[in-house]
Tab-separated table of C-alpha atoms in Angstrom:
chain	number	residue	atom	x	y	z
A	1	MET	CA	-20.999	23.389	-68.698
A	2	ARG	CA	-20.030	23.045	-65.019
A	3	ILE	CA	-22.982	23.653	-62.694
A	4	LEU	CA	-23.150	23.868	-58.922
A	5	TYR	CA	-26.661	23.259	-57.608
A	6	ALA	CA	-26.942	24.457	-54.012
A	7	ILE	CA	-29.903	23.287	-51.938
A	8	GLN	CA	-31.284	24.374	-48.580
A	9	GLY	CA	-31.395	21.445	-46.150
A	10	THR	CA	-33.769	22.904	-43.554
A	11	GLY	CA	-37.056	21.023	-43.853
A	12	ASN	CA	-37.791	18.564	-46.623
A	13	GLY	CA	-39.330	20.673	-49.411
A	14	HIS	CA	-36.134	21.900	-51.069
A	15	LEU	CA	-34.584	18.419	-51.178
A	16	SER	CA	-37.835	16.859	-52.402
A	17	ARG	CA	-37.920	19.350	-55.294
A	18	ALA	CA	-34.233	18.713	-56.063
A	19	ARG	CA	-34.976	15.024	-56.644
A	20	ASP	CA	-36.894	16.089	-59.779
A	21	VAL	CA	-34.708	19.044	-60.790
A	22	ILE	CA	-31.440	17.068	-60.810
A	23	PRO	CA	-32.468	14.582	-63.559
A	24	ALA	CA	-33.873	17.491	-65.592
A	25	LEU	CA	-30.459	19.194	-65.389
A	26	LEU	CA	-28.569	15.998	-66.258
A	27	LYS	CA	-30.580	15.673	-69.501
A	28	HIS	CA	-28.563	18.656	-70.779
A	29	ASN	CA	-25.274	16.739	-70.593
A	30	VAL	CA	-23.769	19.067	-67.984
A	31	SER	CA	-21.194	18.440	-65.271
A	32	LEU	CA	-23.215	18.767	-62.062
A	33	ASP	CA	-22.013	19.116	-58.475
A	34	LEU	CA	-24.430	19.244	-55.544
A	35	LEU	CA	-24.176	21.237	-52.336
A	36	VAL	CA	-26.537	20.857	-49.370
A	37	SER	CA	-26.427	23.028	-46.274
A	38	GLY	CA	-28.635	22.707	-43.223
A	39	ILE	CA	-29.352	20.195	-40.469
A	40	GLN	CA	-33.138	19.818	-40.228
A	41	ALA	CA	-34.039	17.581	-43.201
A	42	ASP	CA	-35.460	14.071	-42.820
A	43	ILE	CA	-34.825	12.867	-46.375
A	44	LYS	CA	-31.674	12.232	-48.414
A	45	LEU	CA	-30.857	12.832	-52.057
A	46	PRO	CA	-30.340	9.682	-54.185
A	47	TYR	CA	-27.340	11.413	-55.789
A	48	PRO	CA	-23.774	12.045	-54.535
A	49	VAL	CA	-23.446	15.351	-52.643
A	50	LYS	CA	-20.048	16.973	-53.150
A	51	TYR	CA	-20.416	19.626	-50.433
A	52	GLN	CA	-22.340	18.842	-47.217
A	53	LEU	CA	-22.338	21.893	-44.953
A	54	LYS	CA	-24.028	22.992	-41.730
A	55	GLY	CA	-24.918	26.360	-43.264
A	56	LEU	CA	-27.498	28.470	-41.464
A	57	SER	CA	-30.557	26.482	-40.429
A	58	PHE	CA	-33.764	27.714	-38.880
A	59	ILE	CA	-34.428	25.289	-36.022
A	60	PHE	CA	-38.061	24.205	-35.582
A	61	GLY	CA	-39.497	24.891	-32.149
A	62	LYS	CA	-42.292	23.007	-30.380
A	63	LYS	CA	-44.792	25.813	-29.849
A	64	GLY	CA	-45.669	26.730	-33.412
A	65	GLY	CA	-42.641	28.767	-34.472
A	66	VAL	CA	-38.880	28.883	-34.983
A	67	ASP	CA	-36.695	28.200	-31.931
A	68	VAL	CA	-34.826	31.519	-32.035
A	69	TRP	CA	-32.302	30.583	-29.318
A	70	LYS	CA	-31.317	27.267	-30.933
A	71	THR	CA	-31.164	28.946	-34.349
A	72	TYR	CA	-28.826	31.634	-32.979
A	73	TYR	CA	-26.783	29.145	-30.911
A	74	ARG	CA	-26.133	26.846	-33.869
A	75	ALA	CA	-25.480	29.647	-36.371
A	76	ASN	CA	-21.795	29.927	-35.371
A	77	SER	CA	-20.853	32.916	-37.531
A	78	MET	CA	-17.131	32.026	-37.633
A	79	ARG	CA	-17.901	28.564	-39.001
A	80	LEU	CA	-20.402	30.039	-41.487
A	81	GLN	CA	-17.822	32.554	-42.758
A	82	LYS	CA	-15.324	29.724	-43.168
A	83	GLU	CA	-17.851	27.715	-45.205
A	84	ILE	CA	-18.617	30.724	-47.425
A	85	LYS	CA	-14.901	31.172	-48.184
A	86	SER	CA	-14.385	27.440	-48.812
A	87	ILE	CA	-16.716	27.043	-51.805
A	88	PRO	CA	-14.935	27.638	-55.153
A	89	VAL	CA	-17.911	29.268	-56.880
A	90	GLU	CA	-15.556	30.835	-59.426
A	91	ASP	CA	-14.813	27.339	-60.817
A	92	TYR	CA	-18.372	26.936	-62.131
A	93	ASP	CA	-20.125	28.256	-65.223
A	94	LEU	CA	-23.468	28.439	-63.427
A	95	ILE	CA	-24.586	28.531	-59.794
A	96	ILE	CA	-28.211	27.471	-59.204
A	97	ASN	CA	-29.434	28.265	-55.716
A	98	ASP	CA	-32.503	26.980	-53.866
A	99	PHE	CA	-32.519	29.368	-50.888
A	100	GLU	CA	-29.057	28.221	-49.827
A	101	PRO	CA	-27.060	30.914	-47.961
A	102	VAL	CA	-23.440	29.694	-48.275
A	103	THR	CA	-23.184	29.807	-52.090
A	104	ALA	CA	-25.448	32.860	-52.301
A	105	TRP	CA	-23.077	34.872	-50.119
A	106	ALA	CA	-19.957	33.359	-51.713
A	107	CYS	CA	-21.238	34.579	-55.104
A	108	LYS	CA	-22.241	37.982	-53.742
A	109	LEU	CA	-18.816	38.572	-52.165
A	110	LYS	CA	-17.023	37.539	-55.401
A	111	ASN	CA	-19.494	39.329	-57.686
A	112	ILE	CA	-20.432	36.103	-59.479
A	113	PRO	CA	-23.939	35.608	-60.956
A	114	CYS	CA	-26.175	33.373	-58.851
A	115	TYR	CA	-29.510	32.069	-60.147
A	116	SER	CA	-32.231	31.587	-57.585
A	117	PHE	CA	-34.543	28.687	-58.414
A	118	SER	CA	-36.797	28.681	-55.371
A	119	HIS	CA	-40.144	29.436	-53.832
A	120	GLN	CA	-38.625	32.299	-51.835
A	121	ALA	CA	-37.736	34.124	-55.071
A	122	ALA	CA	-41.452	34.185	-55.927
A	123	VAL	CA	-42.584	35.204	-52.434
A	124	LEU	CA	-40.424	38.345	-52.700
A	125	SER	CA	-42.139	39.438	-55.929
A	126	THR	CA	-44.145	42.656	-55.555
A	127	LEU	CA	-47.041	40.887	-57.334
A	128	ALA	CA	-47.212	37.919	-54.923
A	129	PRO	CA	-49.734	38.109	-52.019
A	130	LYS	CA	-48.517	39.467	-48.697
A	131	PRO	CA	-50.018	39.325	-45.190
A	132	LYS	CA	-51.999	42.327	-43.961
A	133	LYS	CA	-49.734	42.657	-40.946
A	134	LYS	CA	-46.350	44.031	-42.029
A	135	ASP	CA	-43.176	42.331	-40.837
A	136	ARG	CA	-40.176	44.460	-41.791
A	137	MET	CA	-37.678	42.204	-40.026
A	138	GLY	CA	-39.140	39.070	-41.621
A	139	LYS	CA	-39.006	40.657	-45.061
A	140	TRP	CA	-35.419	41.806	-44.469
A	141	ILE	CA	-34.361	38.267	-43.464
A	142	LEU	CA	-36.027	36.770	-46.538
A	143	ASN	CA	-34.279	39.334	-48.762
A	144	ASN	CA	-30.838	38.861	-47.220
A	145	TYR	CA	-30.665	35.236	-46.104
A	146	ALA	CA	-29.640	33.971	-49.569
A	147	PRO	CA	-29.290	36.978	-51.933
A	148	THR	CA	-29.103	36.182	-55.659
A	149	SER	CA	-28.636	38.121	-58.884
A	150	HIS	CA	-31.294	36.361	-61.032
A	151	GLN	CA	-34.658	34.958	-59.935
A	152	PHE	CA	-36.720	32.003	-61.148
A	153	GLY	CA	-39.596	31.584	-58.722
A	154	LEU	CA	-42.168	28.934	-57.876
A	155	HIS	CA	-45.530	29.743	-56.267
A	156	PHE	CA	-49.112	28.509	-55.944
A	157	LYS	CA	-49.950	30.674	-58.965
A	158	SER	CA	-47.909	32.235	-61.776
A	159	TYR	CA	-48.077	35.831	-60.564
A	160	GLU	CA	-45.609	37.094	-63.203
A	161	PRO	CA	-43.610	35.656	-66.180
A	162	ASN	CA	-40.623	34.422	-64.122
A	163	ILE	CA	-42.876	32.771	-61.533
A	164	TYR	CA	-43.941	29.215	-62.328
A	165	THR	CA	-46.481	26.856	-60.795
A	166	PRO	CA	-45.095	24.278	-58.308
A	167	ILE	CA	-42.812	21.416	-59.223
A	168	ILE	CA	-44.859	18.410	-58.152
A	169	ARG	CA	-42.417	15.579	-57.588
A	170	SER	CA	-42.825	12.311	-59.457
A	171	ASP	CA	-43.662	10.416	-56.221
A	172	ILE	CA	-46.810	12.527	-55.918
A	173	ARG	CA	-47.706	12.509	-59.632
A	174	SER	CA	-47.504	8.698	-59.754
A	175	ALA	CA	-49.336	8.094	-56.455
A	176	THR	CA	-52.708	6.344	-56.512
A	177	ILE	CA	-55.198	8.817	-55.036
A	178	SER	CA	-58.098	7.609	-52.897
A	179	LYS	CA	-60.218	8.963	-50.068
A	180	GLY	CA	-59.681	7.098	-46.815
A	181	GLU	CA	-60.889	7.701	-43.268
A	182	HIS	CA	-57.874	9.545	-41.822
A	183	TYR	CA	-56.477	13.078	-41.949
A	184	THR	CA	-52.756	13.569	-42.531
A	185	VAL	CA	-51.012	16.057	-40.214
A	186	TYR	CA	-47.585	17.641	-40.683
A	187	LEU	CA	-46.877	20.479	-38.240
A	188	PRO	CA	-43.141	20.197	-37.437
A	189	SER	CA	-43.026	23.357	-35.312
A	190	TYR	CA	-45.348	21.803	-32.695
A	191	SER	CA	-44.435	19.153	-30.120
A	192	ASP	CA	-46.158	15.771	-30.166
A	193	GLU	CA	-47.663	16.604	-26.764
A	194	LYS	CA	-49.262	19.798	-28.085
A	195	LEU	CA	-50.658	18.001	-31.142
A	196	LEU	CA	-52.017	15.117	-29.043
A	197	LYS	CA	-53.738	17.494	-26.626
A	198	PHE	CA	-55.359	19.540	-29.419
A	199	LEU	CA	-56.288	16.836	-31.927
A	200	SER	CA	-57.665	14.414	-29.324
A	201	LYS	CA	-60.511	16.903	-28.751
A	202	MET	CA	-61.875	15.716	-32.109
A	203	LYS	CA	-62.674	12.268	-30.750
A	204	ARG	CA	-64.266	10.738	-33.862
A	205	VAL	CA	-61.534	11.827	-36.273
A	206	LYS	CA	-58.635	9.571	-37.249
A	207	TRP	CA	-55.364	11.541	-37.364
A	208	GLU	CA	-52.056	10.386	-38.866
A	209	VAL	CA	-49.426	12.722	-37.437
A	210	PHE	CA	-45.926	12.801	-38.948
A	211	SER	CA	-43.589	13.867	-36.172
A	212	LYS	CA	-40.397	15.907	-36.442
A	213	HIS	CA	-39.610	15.135	-32.813
A	214	ASN	CA	-40.040	11.360	-32.606
A	215	THR	CA	-38.288	8.341	-34.127
A	216	TYR	CA	-40.798	5.601	-33.305
A	217	GLU	CA	-44.422	4.872	-34.140
A	218	TYR	CA	-47.237	4.700	-31.590
A	219	PHE	CA	-50.991	5.150	-31.102
A	220	LYS	CA	-52.749	7.309	-28.522
A	221	LYS	CA	-56.542	7.412	-28.549
A	222	ASN	CA	-57.578	8.393	-32.099
A	223	ILE	CA	-54.102	9.592	-33.109
A	224	HIS	CA	-51.375	7.652	-34.925
A	225	ILE	CA	-47.929	9.232	-34.460
A	226	LYS	CA	-45.373	8.313	-37.145
A	227	PRO	CA	-41.729	9.215	-37.814
A	228	ILE	CA	-41.199	10.927	-41.167
A	229	THR	CA	-40.303	8.778	-44.147
A	230	ASN	CA	-40.972	9.841	-47.723
A	231	GLU	CA	-42.896	6.703	-48.707
A	232	ALA	CA	-45.162	6.679	-45.640
A	233	PHE	CA	-45.898	10.394	-45.914
A	234	VAL	CA	-46.789	10.245	-49.618
A	235	HIS	CA	-49.044	7.215	-49.038
A	236	SER	CA	-50.764	8.887	-46.091
A	237	MET	CA	-51.475	12.059	-48.078
A	238	ALA	CA	-52.650	10.159	-51.163
A	239	THR	CA	-55.149	8.071	-49.154
A	240	SER	CA	-56.289	10.807	-46.761
A	241	LYS	CA	-59.606	12.554	-46.300
A	242	GLY	CA	-57.754	15.866	-45.973
A	243	ILE	CA	-54.457	17.442	-44.933
A	244	LEU	CA	-53.632	19.713	-41.984
A	245	CYS	CA	-50.166	21.237	-42.292
A	246	GLY	CA	-48.011	24.325	-41.932
A	247	ALA	CA	-48.087	27.076	-44.542
A	248	GLY	CA	-44.894	25.945	-46.210
A	249	PHE	CA	-44.851	25.496	-49.960
A	250	GLU	CA	-44.370	21.890	-51.058
A	251	THR	CA	-46.868	20.076	-48.819
A	252	PRO	CA	-49.760	22.524	-49.471
A	253	ALA	CA	-48.971	22.478	-53.225
A	254	GLU	CA	-48.928	18.676	-53.274
A	255	SER	CA	-52.192	18.555	-51.309
A	256	LEU	CA	-53.871	20.893	-53.805
A	257	TYR	CA	-52.524	18.845	-56.725
A	258	MET	CA	-53.990	15.661	-55.211
A	259	GLN	CA	-57.330	17.479	-54.827
A	260	LYS	CA	-57.379	17.050	-51.073
A	261	LYS	CA	-59.149	19.482	-48.800
A	262	LEU	CA	-56.522	21.523	-47.021
A	263	LEU	CA	-56.183	23.598	-43.873
A	264	VAL	CA	-52.941	25.395	-42.975
A	265	ILE	CA	-51.394	26.890	-39.834
A	266	PRO	CA	-48.509	29.291	-40.639
A	267	MET	CA	-45.512	29.206	-38.325
A	268	LYS	CA	-45.336	32.116	-35.907
A	269	GLY	CA	-42.669	34.684	-36.742
A	270	GLN	CA	-41.973	33.098	-40.126
A	271	TYR	CA	-42.604	35.724	-42.799
A	272	GLU	CA	-42.507	33.332	-45.758
A	273	GLN	CA	-45.234	31.164	-44.232
A	274	GLN	CA	-47.341	34.248	-43.463
A	275	CYS	CA	-47.049	35.195	-47.163
A	276	ASN	CA	-47.975	31.654	-48.203
A	277	ALA	CA	-50.998	31.737	-45.904
A	278	ALA	CA	-52.127	34.994	-47.559
A	279	ALA	CA	-51.773	33.420	-51.023
A	280	LEU	CA	-53.636	30.258	-49.994
A	281	ALA	CA	-56.408	32.268	-48.324
A	282	ASP	CA	-56.844	34.211	-51.605
A	283	MET	CA	-57.354	30.879	-53.338
A	284	GLY	CA	-59.989	29.766	-50.831
A	285	VAL	CA	-57.902	27.575	-48.516
A	286	PRO	CA	-58.868	28.024	-44.825
A	287	VAL	CA	-56.156	29.276	-42.460
A	288	ILE	CA	-56.008	29.200	-38.654
A	289	LYS	CA	-53.364	31.011	-36.628
A	290	SER	CA	-52.482	28.385	-34.033
A	291	LEU	CA	-53.500	25.266	-32.110
A	292	LYS	CA	-55.490	27.257	-29.574
A	293	THR	CA	-58.920	26.218	-28.296
A	294	LYS	CA	-60.518	29.323	-29.833
A	295	HIS	CA	-59.726	27.930	-33.309
A	296	LEU	CA	-61.456	24.580	-32.710
A	297	ALA	CA	-64.721	25.787	-34.269
A	298	LYS	CA	-62.958	26.655	-37.534
A	299	LEU	CA	-61.207	23.283	-37.553
A	300	GLN	CA	-64.534	21.537	-36.922
A	301	HIS	CA	-66.148	23.469	-39.774
A	302	TRP	CA	-63.337	22.384	-42.101
A	303	LEU	CA	-63.806	18.755	-41.052
A	304	ASN	CA	-67.523	19.004	-41.820
A	305	THR	CA	-67.124	20.516	-45.295
A	306	GLU	CA	-65.852	19.033	-48.554
A	307	THR	CA	-64.547	22.152	-50.315
A	308	ILE	CA	-61.721	21.376	-52.758
A	309	VAL	CA	-59.699	24.231	-54.292
A	310	PRO	CA	-59.086	23.412	-57.999
A	311	VAL	CA	-55.579	23.958	-59.414
A	312	ASP	CA	-53.731	23.174	-62.639
A	313	TYR	CA	-50.114	22.166	-61.987
A	314	PRO	CA	-48.695	20.657	-65.213
A	315	ASP	CA	-45.307	18.929	-65.260
A	316	ILE	CA	-43.045	21.768	-66.450
A	317	THR	CA	-39.767	20.962	-64.648
A	318	ASP	CA	-37.895	20.340	-67.924
A	319	GLN	CA	-39.286	23.576	-69.376
A	320	ILE	CA	-38.157	25.683	-66.395
A	321	VAL	CA	-34.693	24.114	-66.319
A	322	THR	CA	-34.232	24.695	-70.069
A	323	GLN	CA	-35.359	28.326	-69.680
A	324	LEU	CA	-32.930	28.855	-66.797
A	325	LEU	CA	-29.986	27.380	-68.723
A	326	GLU	CA	-30.772	29.430	-71.826
A	327	THR	CA	-31.064	32.637	-69.768
A	328	SER	CA	-27.725	31.980	-68.068
A	329	LEU	CA	-25.993	31.483	-71.439
A	330	LYS	CA	-27.432	34.773	-72.762
A	331	THR	CA	-26.288	36.750	-69.727
A	332	HIS	CA	-22.725	35.413	-69.697
């Protein structure tokens, strides 16, 4: 069986998950090609990538949201159309898609089945939690960014049969968990300056901030700014007192798995993160809207409490991959 596994390269979550999905696929003795599109990831796959494309990336801003102008400027619709036409999706027996727009649209235009294996597939489920404030444009973008014909979703809870609990990568499962004195921070849509100004108000708290906007390490007052590397980030989370991060999927899921107290700040104007925040709030995870002074009291309360949200995230990557392959064979 010839498989093309297409992975979104904006952020690190999709590629981190792929590091566990790829060996699970290879156990089935398949011919596997990898495609990555996007320009915002900090980690690399330890496997050869056949197609490396620019795709359509959401560019992180520095004020808590997506940089709409940079996203639009770098989209380059002519180049994107060329990439869509260049991928020979018809040469494969199965296309697996983790929120990757080039292969999704190539399959849609050629009427070829495309199997979504992503968090976004679960977020779109009618049974998954949604924010109280409706966002028609955000929902439309999520529906049309990488449209697929079959959905296998991942979420914080199994809201329906084709939605599975998170894939917790082996780096996290094998990490030695302890409770240190620092808090790990990953908020890539905020500038270092904004984070320093806000977090330094908590003078007695040690913060380890992983920066999307900086390539060197430095200290300022009670804050340690670090560039993002997989090993350093995993170690920081595993030895932390708690984790402050965006309302993405992988980092909150990993934090819950490690039984760390968690507080999330969803990105502004990012519908998926607003949905994630709603799901996490339902589970008992505190959410604040932004790094504004008015939210300091809620942050301080979180620092003073030790509430851990219990979860059960068994290692089911092989099971999901087997189910996906069997479903694809039945539908062909």
